[in-house]
Amino acid sequence: MHKPRKEMIAETRAKLIAAARQAFGAIGYAEASMDDFTASAGLTRGALYHHFGDKKGLLQAVIAEIDAEMAARVNEVASRAPTRWQHFVDECTTYIEMALEPEIQRIMFRDGPAVLGDPAQWPNASACTASMTDHLSKLQEEGIVVPDLDPETAARLINGASSQASQRIANSKDPEATSKKVVAAFKQLLEGLKSK
């Protein structure tokens, strides 16, 4: 019995994303050969073109998958925070600390920006900004964050700072030491938002 077409399409896409993710994470986007990773998935280059248009389209799909996983991890860690403020801080710092992981370093903070441009323009960026804006608005309503702060503007600035912080870690000769400095500085920056 044949599989339904939708199931076959989903399976092919998943195989290509998994093979590309492994290749991009191990050797980088530029060095990853489309022929090698399509063959490792038991597929042809034609399947890649059909489903993703090109190698860049496949990188976008890999980034979307990793980004969703990162968001789930951030939410899981932050959900254990005892206060809304700590939840907010944990979301930000957990995201930054993921830049220590080799696959995330290479794909999300090196190759992704080099190939796809500014992460602030990626499809997920508006949802991230909206979520952070919502958190800041609630913190403001509770009197935790200064009242004269525009939550959306602050969210965009914090997103930019966290992106730069993550890229600094990912491109450092000593990511572990850099991460400690970056997270400490970032936490101090966030403290400046609080009402006195």
PDB file of C-alpha atoms in Angstrom:
ATOM      1  CA  MET A   1       0.000   0.000   0.000  1.00  0.00           C
ATOM      2  CA  HIS A   2       1.279   3.450  -0.950  1.00  0.00           C
ATOM      3  CA  LYS A   3       1.643   6.269   1.527  1.00  0.00           C
ATOM      4  CA  PRO A   4      -0.620   9.286   1.053  1.00  0.00           C
ATOM      5  CA  ARG A   5       1.038  12.091  -0.978  1.00  0.00           C
ATOM      6  CA  LYS A   6       1.037  14.557   1.940  1.00  0.00           C
ATOM      7  CA  GLU A   7       2.819  12.020   4.120  1.00  0.00           C
ATOM      8  CA  MET A   8       5.449  11.377   1.418  1.00  0.00           C
ATOM      9  CA  ILE A   9       6.028  15.125   0.990  1.00  0.00           C
ATOM     10  CA  ALA A  10       6.412  15.649   4.741  1.00  0.00           C
ATOM     11  CA  GLU A  11       8.781  12.691   4.978  1.00  0.00           C
ATOM     12  CA  THR A  12      10.943  13.943   2.100  1.00  0.00           C
ATOM     13  CA  ARG A  13      11.112  17.452   3.572  1.00  0.00           C
ATOM     14  CA  ALA A  14      12.029  16.058   6.999  1.00  0.00           C
ATOM     15  CA  LYS A  15      14.808  13.905   5.511  1.00  0.00           C
ATOM     16  CA  LEU A  16      16.276  16.854   3.614  1.00  0.00           C
ATOM     17  CA  ILE A  17      16.104  19.139   6.650  1.00  0.00           C
ATOM     18  CA  ALA A  18      17.740  16.518   8.889  1.00  0.00           C
ATOM     19  CA  ALA A  19      20.546  15.816   6.391  1.00  0.00           C
ATOM     20  CA  ALA A  20      21.172  19.518   5.770  1.00  0.00           C
ATOM     21  CA  ARG A  21      21.094  20.316   9.474  1.00  0.00           C
ATOM     22  CA  GLN A  22      23.706  17.678  10.171  1.00  0.00           C
ATOM     23  CA  ALA A  23      25.914  18.938   7.315  1.00  0.00           C
ATOM     24  CA  PHE A  24      25.487  22.648   8.086  1.00  0.00           C
ATOM     25  CA  GLY A  25      26.160  22.022  11.775  1.00  0.00           C
ATOM     26  CA  ALA A  26      29.216  19.843  11.185  1.00  0.00           C
ATOM     27  CA  ILE A  27      31.023  21.581   8.318  1.00  0.00           C
ATOM     28  CA  GLY A  28      29.096  24.778   7.669  1.00  0.00           C
ATOM     29  CA  TYR A  29      26.815  26.052   4.945  1.00  0.00           C
ATOM     30  CA  ALA A  30      29.551  26.960   2.450  1.00  0.00           C
ATOM     31  CA  GLU A  31      31.299  23.593   2.693  1.00  0.00           C
ATOM     32  CA  ALA A  32      28.145  21.463   2.677  1.00  0.00           C
ATOM     33  CA  SER A  33      27.674  19.795  -0.696  1.00  0.00           C
ATOM     34  CA  MET A  34      24.079  19.488  -1.853  1.00  0.00           C
ATOM     35  CA  ASP A  35      24.936  16.225  -3.605  1.00  0.00           C
ATOM     36  CA  ASP A  36      26.469  14.765  -0.442  1.00  0.00           C
ATOM     37  CA  PHE A  37      23.652  15.581   1.939  1.00  0.00           C
ATOM     38  CA  THR A  38      20.865  14.711  -0.496  1.00  0.00           C
ATOM     39  CA  ALA A  39      22.566  11.363  -1.151  1.00  0.00           C
ATOM     40  CA  SER A  40      22.931  10.762   2.602  1.00  0.00           C
ATOM     41  CA  ALA A  41      19.169  11.272   2.868  1.00  0.00           C
ATOM     42  CA  GLY A  42      18.611   8.820   0.007  1.00  0.00           C
ATOM     43  CA  LEU A  43      17.245  11.594  -2.199  1.00  0.00           C
ATOM     44  CA  THR A  44      18.273  13.566  -5.263  1.00  0.00           C
ATOM     45  CA  ARG A  45      19.207  17.186  -5.785  1.00  0.00           C
ATOM     46  CA  GLY A  46      15.913  17.502  -7.677  1.00  0.00           C
ATOM     47  CA  ALA A  47      14.013  16.793  -4.455  1.00  0.00           C
ATOM     48  CA  LEU A  48      15.863  19.652  -2.755  1.00  0.00           C
ATOM     49  CA  TYR A  49      14.977  22.055  -5.591  1.00  0.00           C
ATOM     50  CA  HIS A  50      11.368  20.875  -5.639  1.00  0.00           C
ATOM     51  CA  HIS A  51      10.801  21.346  -1.900  1.00  0.00           C
ATOM     52  CA  PHE A  52      13.059  24.274  -1.043  1.00  0.00           C
ATOM     53  CA  GLY A  53      14.014  26.003  -4.289  1.00  0.00           C
ATOM     54  CA  ASP A  54      17.716  25.941  -3.508  1.00  0.00           C
ATOM     55  CA  LYS A  55      20.298  25.441  -0.786  1.00  0.00           C
ATOM     56  CA  LYS A  56      19.461  28.847   0.733  1.00  0.00           C
ATOM     57  CA  GLY A  57      15.787  27.856   1.003  1.00  0.00           C
ATOM     58  CA  LEU A  58      16.840  24.679   2.769  1.00  0.00           C
ATOM     59  CA  LEU A  59      18.958  26.720   5.201  1.00  0.00           C
ATOM     60  CA  GLN A  60      15.867  28.815   5.970  1.00  0.00           C
ATOM     61  CA  ALA A  61      13.943  25.622   6.782  1.00  0.00           C
ATOM     62  CA  VAL A  62      16.764  24.352   9.018  1.00  0.00           C
ATOM     63  CA  ILE A  63      16.868  27.694  10.835  1.00  0.00           C
ATOM     64  CA  ALA A  64      13.083  27.637  11.313  1.00  0.00           C
ATOM     65  CA  GLU A  65      13.344  24.177  12.880  1.00  0.00           C
ATOM     66  CA  ILE A  66      16.210  25.144  15.196  1.00  0.00           C
ATOM     67  CA  ASP A  67      14.502  28.406  16.101  1.00  0.00           C
ATOM     68  CA  ALA A  68      11.331  26.560  17.135  1.00  0.00           C
ATOM     69  CA  GLU A  69      13.405  24.207  19.288  1.00  0.00           C
ATOM     70  CA  MET A  70      15.250  27.141  20.861  1.00  0.00           C
ATOM     71  CA  ALA A  71      11.958  28.899  21.639  1.00  0.00           C
ATOM     72  CA  ALA A  72      10.601  25.760  23.300  1.00  0.00           C
ATOM     73  CA  ARG A  73      13.746  25.423  25.414  1.00  0.00           C
ATOM     74  CA  VAL A  74      13.670  29.099  26.391  1.00  0.00           C
ATOM     75  CA  ASN A  75      10.016  28.802  27.414  1.00  0.00           C
ATOM     76  CA  GLU A  76      10.680  25.626  29.386  1.00  0.00           C
ATOM     77  CA  VAL A  77      13.515  27.226  31.381  1.00  0.00           C
ATOM     78  CA  ALA A  78      11.672  30.506  31.930  1.00  0.00           C
ATOM     79  CA  SER A  79       8.496  28.737  33.049  1.00  0.00           C
ATOM     80  CA  ARG A  80      10.309  27.641  36.227  1.00  0.00           C
ATOM     81  CA  ALA A  81      11.067  31.228  37.291  1.00  0.00           C
ATOM     82  CA  PRO A  82       9.498  32.312  40.578  1.00  0.00           C
ATOM     83  CA  THR A  83       8.545  35.819  39.359  1.00  0.00           C
ATOM     84  CA  ARG A  84       7.507  37.490  36.102  1.00  0.00           C
ATOM     85  CA  TRP A  85      10.713  39.565  36.174  1.00  0.00           C
ATOM     86  CA  GLN A  86      12.902  36.483  36.606  1.00  0.00           C
ATOM     87  CA  HIS A  87      10.931  34.778  33.818  1.00  0.00           C
ATOM     88  CA  PHE A  88      11.782  37.695  31.525  1.00  0.00           C
ATOM     89  CA  VAL A  89      15.482  37.678  32.483  1.00  0.00           C
ATOM     90  CA  ASP A  90      15.695  33.879  32.116  1.00  0.00           C
ATOM     91  CA  GLU A  91      14.146  34.017  28.634  1.00  0.00           C
ATOM     92  CA  CYS A  92      16.739  36.518  27.490  1.00  0.00           C
ATOM     93  CA  THR A  93      19.783  34.896  29.078  1.00  0.00           C
ATOM     94  CA  THR A  94      18.831  31.338  28.115  1.00  0.00           C
ATOM     95  CA  TYR A  95      18.642  32.423  24.486  1.00  0.00           C
ATOM     96  CA  ILE A  96      22.059  34.089  24.715  1.00  0.00           C
ATOM     97  CA  GLU A  97      23.649  31.102  26.464  1.00  0.00           C
ATOM     98  CA  MET A  98      22.527  28.776  23.642  1.00  0.00           C
ATOM     99  CA  ALA A  99      25.220  30.454  21.546  1.00  0.00           C
ATOM    100  CA  LEU A 100      27.656  28.154  23.383  1.00  0.00           C
ATOM    101  CA  GLU A 101      26.269  25.123  21.528  1.00  0.00           C
ATOM    102  CA  PRO A 102      28.310  24.348  18.387  1.00  0.00           C
ATOM    103  CA  GLU A 103      25.365  23.623  16.070  1.00  0.00           C
ATOM    104  CA  ILE A 104      23.538  26.781  17.131  1.00  0.00           C
ATOM    105  CA  GLN A 105      26.739  28.837  16.931  1.00  0.00           C
ATOM    106  CA  ARG A 106      27.439  27.788  13.379  1.00  0.00           C
ATOM    107  CA  ILE A 107      23.938  27.721  11.893  1.00  0.00           C
ATOM    108  CA  MET A 108      22.067  30.433  13.798  1.00  0.00           C
ATOM    109  CA  PHE A 109      24.784  32.950  14.609  1.00  0.00           C
ATOM    110  CA  ARG A 110      27.415  32.557  11.878  1.00  0.00           C
ATOM    111  CA  ASP A 111      26.108  31.035   8.671  1.00  0.00           C
ATOM    112  CA  GLY A 112      22.499  32.185   9.036  1.00  0.00           C
ATOM    113  CA  PRO A 113      23.320  35.919   9.198  1.00  0.00           C
ATOM    114  CA  ALA A 114      26.072  35.557   6.564  1.00  0.00           C
ATOM    115  CA  VAL A 115      23.726  33.873   4.067  1.00  0.00           C
ATOM    116  CA  LEU A 116      20.271  35.214   4.972  1.00  0.00           C
ATOM    117  CA  GLY A 117      21.155  38.662   6.297  1.00  0.00           C
ATOM    118  CA  ASP A 118      20.019  40.475   9.421  1.00  0.00           C
ATOM    119  CA  PRO A 119      18.257  38.112  11.867  1.00  0.00           C
ATOM    120  CA  ALA A 120      15.909  40.984  12.799  1.00  0.00           C
ATOM    121  CA  GLN A 121      14.395  40.510   9.327  1.00  0.00           C
ATOM    122  CA  TRP A 122      13.914  36.734   9.601  1.00  0.00           C
ATOM    123  CA  PRO A 123      10.322  35.464   9.670  1.00  0.00           C
ATOM    124  CA  ASN A 124      10.372  34.636  13.395  1.00  0.00           C
ATOM    125  CA  ALA A 125      11.595  38.062  14.479  1.00  0.00           C
ATOM    126  CA  SER A 126       8.181  39.742  14.636  1.00  0.00           C
ATOM    127  CA  ALA A 127       6.739  37.001  16.875  1.00  0.00           C
ATOM    128  CA  CYS A 128       9.729  37.299  19.200  1.00  0.00           C
ATOM    129  CA  THR A 129       9.343  41.081  19.381  1.00  0.00           C
ATOM    130  CA  ALA A 130       5.593  40.769  20.028  1.00  0.00           C
ATOM    131  CA  SER A 131       6.174  38.299  22.866  1.00  0.00           C
ATOM    132  CA  MET A 132       8.821  40.469  24.479  1.00  0.00           C
ATOM    133  CA  THR A 133       6.620  43.567  24.081  1.00  0.00           C
ATOM    134  CA  ASP A 134       3.820  41.716  25.862  1.00  0.00           C
ATOM    135  CA  HIS A 135       6.145  40.705  28.729  1.00  0.00           C
ATOM    136  CA  LEU A 136       7.402  44.263  29.127  1.00  0.00           C
ATOM    137  CA  SER A 137       3.845  45.655  29.095  1.00  0.00           C
ATOM    138  CA  LYS A 138       2.820  43.264  31.873  1.00  0.00           C
ATOM    139  CA  LEU A 139       5.932  44.104  33.894  1.00  0.00           C
ATOM    140  CA  GLN A 140       5.090  47.767  33.443  1.00  0.00           C
ATOM    141  CA  GLU A 141       1.485  47.231  34.586  1.00  0.00           C
ATOM    142  CA  GLU A 142       2.826  45.531  37.725  1.00  0.00           C
ATOM    143  CA  GLY A 143       5.104  48.495  38.411  1.00  0.00           C
ATOM    144  CA  ILE A 144       8.280  46.426  37.979  1.00  0.00           C
ATOM    145  CA  VAL A 145       9.466  48.254  34.860  1.00  0.00           C
ATOM    146  CA  VAL A 146       9.624  52.047  34.582  1.00  0.00           C
ATOM    147  CA  PRO A 147       6.291  53.549  33.494  1.00  0.00           C
ATOM    148  CA  ASP A 148       7.585  55.871  30.757  1.00  0.00           C
ATOM    149  CA  LEU A 149       9.171  53.083  28.709  1.00  0.00           C
ATOM    150  CA  ASP A 150       7.687  52.234  25.311  1.00  0.00           C
ATOM    151  CA  PRO A 151       7.482  48.413  25.498  1.00  0.00           C
ATOM    152  CA  GLU A 152       7.795  47.781  21.754  1.00  0.00           C
ATOM    153  CA  THR A 153      10.816  50.036  21.345  1.00  0.00           C
ATOM    154  CA  ALA A 154      12.468  48.451  24.366  1.00  0.00           C
ATOM    155  CA  ALA A 155      11.668  44.960  23.034  1.00  0.00           C
ATOM    156  CA  ARG A 156      13.334  45.768  19.705  1.00  0.00           C
ATOM    157  CA  LEU A 157      16.409  47.126  21.482  1.00  0.00           C
ATOM    158  CA  ILE A 158      16.628  44.091  23.762  1.00  0.00           C
ATOM    159  CA  ASN A 159      16.219  41.727  20.790  1.00  0.00           C
ATOM    160  CA  GLY A 160      19.032  43.533  18.997  1.00  0.00           C
ATOM    161  CA  ALA A 161      21.248  43.389  22.057  1.00  0.00           C
ATOM    162  CA  SER A 162      20.577  39.666  22.594  1.00  0.00           C
ATOM    163  CA  SER A 163      21.332  38.939  18.947  1.00  0.00           C
ATOM    164  CA  GLN A 164      24.607  40.856  19.138  1.00  0.00           C
ATOM    165  CA  ALA A 165      25.452  39.185  22.448  1.00  0.00           C
ATOM    166  CA  SER A 166      24.855  35.740  20.943  1.00  0.00           C
ATOM    167  CA  GLN A 167      26.940  36.527  17.881  1.00  0.00           C
ATOM    168  CA  ARG A 168      29.749  37.809  20.092  1.00  0.00           C
ATOM    169  CA  ILE A 169      29.792  34.487  21.953  1.00  0.00           C
ATOM    170  CA  ALA A 170      29.535  32.426  18.753  1.00  0.00           C
ATOM    171  CA  ASN A 171      32.446  34.249  17.132  1.00  0.00           C
ATOM    172  CA  SER A 172      34.693  34.422  20.187  1.00  0.00           C
ATOM    173  CA  LYS A 173      37.978  32.554  20.497  1.00  0.00           C
ATOM    174  CA  ASP A 174      36.860  31.649  24.043  1.00  0.00           C
ATOM    175  CA  PRO A 175      33.047  31.323  23.943  1.00  0.00           C
ATOM    176  CA  GLU A 176      32.767  30.090  27.548  1.00  0.00           C
ATOM    177  CA  ALA A 177      34.583  33.100  29.054  1.00  0.00           C
ATOM    178  CA  THR A 178      32.850  35.489  26.659  1.00  0.00           C
ATOM    179  CA  SER A 179      29.449  34.056  27.596  1.00  0.00           C
ATOM    180  CA  LYS A 180      30.002  34.798  31.279  1.00  0.00           C
ATOM    181  CA  LYS A 181      30.942  38.414  30.526  1.00  0.00           C
ATOM    182  CA  VAL A 182      28.103  38.883  28.049  1.00  0.00           C
ATOM    183  CA  VAL A 183      25.408  37.428  30.324  1.00  0.00           C
ATOM    184  CA  ALA A 184      26.577  39.525  33.287  1.00  0.00           C
ATOM    185  CA  ALA A 185      26.548  42.696  31.185  1.00  0.00           C
ATOM    186  CA  PHE A 186      23.160  41.812  29.682  1.00  0.00           C
ATOM    187  CA  LYS A 187      21.603  41.253  33.109  1.00  0.00           C
ATOM    188  CA  GLN A 188      22.952  44.625  34.243  1.00  0.00           C
ATOM    189  CA  LEU A 189      21.434  46.207  31.147  1.00  0.00           C
ATOM    190  CA  LEU A 190      18.033  44.678  31.956  1.00  0.00           C
ATOM    191  CA  GLU A 191      18.240  45.922  35.552  1.00  0.00           C
ATOM    192  CA  GLY A 192      18.202  49.443  34.123  1.00  0.00           C
ATOM    193  CA  LEU A 193      14.586  48.881  33.036  1.00  0.00           C
ATOM    194  CA  LYS A 194      13.340  48.353  36.579  1.00  0.00           C
ATOM    195  CA  SER A 195      11.493  50.913  38.642  1.00  0.00           C
ATOM    196  CA  LYS A 196      13.533  52.027  41.609  1.00  0.00           C
TER     197      LYS A 196
END
